Structures are given as structure tokens and as C-alpha cells.
């Protein structure tokens, strides 16, 4: 079954900023990053309960080729992507 996916504004900003950073290095790298995010969302959409809850009903999926984590919740047939977070970034998450 494929579920509805909503990407909140903050997560969209995270994605755009990260893509911009990779684009400054190499446009092809930015494209690969985008495809990696799309692939991860596709996996989450097919099996949203596959990934464990880490905190406050938030599940986390790590991208396979980039050091980023997708934070999402699953409620009533809907996946809500709350953040795209760099695994080495040393700052507080503010997605609640």
C-alpha cells in the first residue's frame, strides 16, 4: 500500500538548503542527493512502520549514500516528513 506523504515547510527548507550546498560543490552531486531523498521517501511510503520510533512517535530513516536522516511520523494513513537532518550537525532539533 502507498500512503499519502506531507513534507512540512521546515523539512522543505532543510532539503532546499542541503541541495543548494551540494549544488555549489557539483550540480550532479545535488541531483544524486535529490534522487536519494526521492528513493528514501518511496521506501517510507511503501513501508512506513519499517523504521523504529526514536522519540515522540518520530521515526528515522538514514539515507544510504548521504549522511542525512529523514525524521517522520505516520498517522492515519499519512506520512508527515518533519525534518531532513545531517547526521554530523551539532545543533538541537526543533521539529516538535
mmCIF file of C-alpha atoms in Angstrom:
data_model
loop_
_atom_site.group_PDB
_atom_site.id
_atom_site.type_symbol
_atom_site.label_atom_id
_atom_site.label_comp_id
_atom_site.label_asym_id
_atom_site.label_seq_id
_atom_site.Cartn_x
_atom_site.Cartn_y
_atom_site.Cartn_z
ATOM 1 C CA UNK A 1 0.000 0.000 0.000
ATOM 2 C CA UNK A 2 1.204 3.508 -0.785
ATOM 3 C CA UNK A 3 0.418 6.239 1.721
ATOM 4 C CA UNK A 4 -0.022 9.996 1.376
ATOM 5 C CA UNK A 5 3.152 11.996 2.108
ATOM 6 C CA UNK A 6 3.211 15.526 3.506
ATOM 7 C CA UNK A 7 6.509 17.396 3.770
ATOM 8 C CA UNK A 8 6.287 20.226 6.297
ATOM 9 C CA UNK A 9 7.732 23.649 5.490
ATOM 10 C CA UNK A 10 10.763 23.212 7.758
ATOM 11 C CA UNK A 11 11.677 19.930 6.061
ATOM 12 C CA UNK A 12 11.321 21.523 2.625
ATOM 13 C CA UNK A 13 13.708 24.258 3.743
ATOM 14 C CA UNK A 14 16.162 21.602 5.022
ATOM 15 C CA UNK A 15 16.021 19.829 1.646
ATOM 16 C CA UNK A 16 16.467 23.032 -0.378
ATOM 17 C CA UNK A 17 19.388 24.239 1.749
ATOM 18 C CA UNK A 18 21.132 20.865 1.578
ATOM 19 C CA UNK A 19 20.616 20.606 -2.177
ATOM 20 C CA UNK A 20 21.999 24.116 -2.596
ATOM 21 C CA UNK A 21 25.089 23.186 -0.608
ATOM 22 C CA UNK A 22 25.703 20.132 -2.808
ATOM 23 C CA UNK A 23 24.970 22.144 -5.958
ATOM 24 C CA UNK A 24 27.756 24.586 -5.021
ATOM 25 C CA UNK A 25 30.129 21.635 -4.932
ATOM 26 C CA UNK A 26 28.827 19.913 -8.071
ATOM 27 C CA UNK A 27 25.385 20.079 -9.767
ATOM 28 C CA UNK A 28 25.494 16.330 -10.452
ATOM 29 C CA UNK A 29 26.039 15.701 -6.754
ATOM 30 C CA UNK A 30 22.956 17.798 -5.954
ATOM 31 C CA UNK A 31 20.955 15.715 -8.413
ATOM 32 C CA UNK A 32 22.162 12.466 -6.818
ATOM 33 C CA UNK A 33 21.229 13.864 -3.411
ATOM 34 C CA UNK A 34 17.734 14.686 -4.687
ATOM 35 C CA UNK A 35 17.334 11.177 -6.122
ATOM 36 C CA UNK A 36 18.480 9.700 -2.808
ATOM 37 C CA UNK A 37 15.780 11.661 -0.966
ATOM 38 C CA UNK A 38 13.153 10.590 -3.502
ATOM 39 C CA UNK A 39 14.200 6.949 -3.129
ATOM 40 C CA UNK A 40 14.030 7.160 0.662
ATOM 41 C CA UNK A 41 10.561 8.716 0.541
ATOM 42 C CA UNK A 42 9.450 5.952 -1.800
ATOM 43 C CA UNK A 43 10.672 3.318 0.666
ATOM 44 C CA UNK A 44 8.972 5.085 3.587
ATOM 45 C CA UNK A 45 5.759 5.395 1.553
ATOM 46 C CA UNK A 46 5.669 1.640 0.923
ATOM 47 C CA UNK A 47 6.524 0.542 4.477
ATOM 48 C CA UNK A 48 6.197 3.431 6.946
ATOM 49 C CA UNK A 49 6.273 1.180 10.021
ATOM 50 C CA UNK A 50 9.534 -0.489 8.992
ATOM 51 C CA UNK A 51 11.692 2.089 10.786
ATOM 52 C CA UNK A 52 11.771 2.271 14.556
ATOM 53 C CA UNK A 53 10.359 5.091 16.643
ATOM 54 C CA UNK A 54 13.227 7.102 18.104
ATOM 55 C CA UNK A 55 11.374 9.822 20.064
ATOM 56 C CA UNK A 56 7.847 11.281 20.387
ATOM 57 C CA UNK A 57 6.384 8.942 17.718
ATOM 58 C CA UNK A 58 9.047 10.148 15.256
ATOM 59 C CA UNK A 59 10.655 7.503 13.086
ATOM 60 C CA UNK A 60 14.025 7.984 11.423
ATOM 61 C CA UNK A 61 15.388 6.677 8.147
ATOM 62 C CA UNK A 62 19.010 7.196 7.177
ATOM 63 C CA UNK A 63 19.805 7.949 3.546
ATOM 64 C CA UNK A 64 22.087 5.286 2.127
ATOM 65 C CA UNK A 65 24.534 7.470 0.197
ATOM 66 C CA UNK A 66 24.469 10.766 2.098
ATOM 67 C CA UNK A 67 24.855 11.487 5.836
ATOM 68 C CA UNK A 68 21.255 12.608 6.360
ATOM 69 C CA UNK A 69 18.337 11.342 8.403
ATOM 70 C CA UNK A 70 14.690 11.742 7.475
ATOM 71 C CA UNK A 71 12.505 12.317 10.544
ATOM 72 C CA UNK A 72 8.847 11.450 10.018
ATOM 73 C CA UNK A 73 5.637 10.414 11.716
ATOM 74 C CA UNK A 74 2.917 8.088 10.494
ATOM 75 C CA UNK A 75 -0.654 8.879 11.446
ATOM 76 C CA UNK A 76 -3.926 7.684 9.947
ATOM 77 C CA UNK A 77 -2.651 6.660 6.505
ATOM 78 C CA UNK A 78 -0.453 9.793 6.240
ATOM 79 C CA UNK A 79 3.319 10.144 6.461
ATOM 80 C CA UNK A 80 4.470 13.532 7.703
ATOM 81 C CA UNK A 81 8.111 14.331 6.977
ATOM 82 C CA UNK A 82 9.228 16.715 9.687
ATOM 83 C CA UNK A 83 12.936 17.206 9.021
ATOM 84 C CA UNK A 84 15.962 16.262 6.984
ATOM 85 C CA UNK A 85 18.834 16.306 9.429
ATOM 86 C CA UNK A 86 22.568 15.989 8.769
ATOM 87 C CA UNK A 87 23.928 13.195 10.948
ATOM 88 C CA UNK A 88 27.012 15.211 11.982
ATOM 89 C CA UNK A 89 25.318 18.540 12.607
ATOM 90 C CA UNK A 90 25.720 19.611 16.224
ATOM 91 C CA UNK A 91 22.551 21.523 16.964
ATOM 92 C CA UNK A 92 19.181 20.986 18.563
ATOM 93 C CA UNK A 93 16.296 19.595 16.564
ATOM 94 C CA UNK A 94 13.264 21.846 16.693
ATOM 95 C CA UNK A 95 10.603 19.872 14.894
ATOM 96 C CA UNK A 96 8.018 19.388 17.612
#
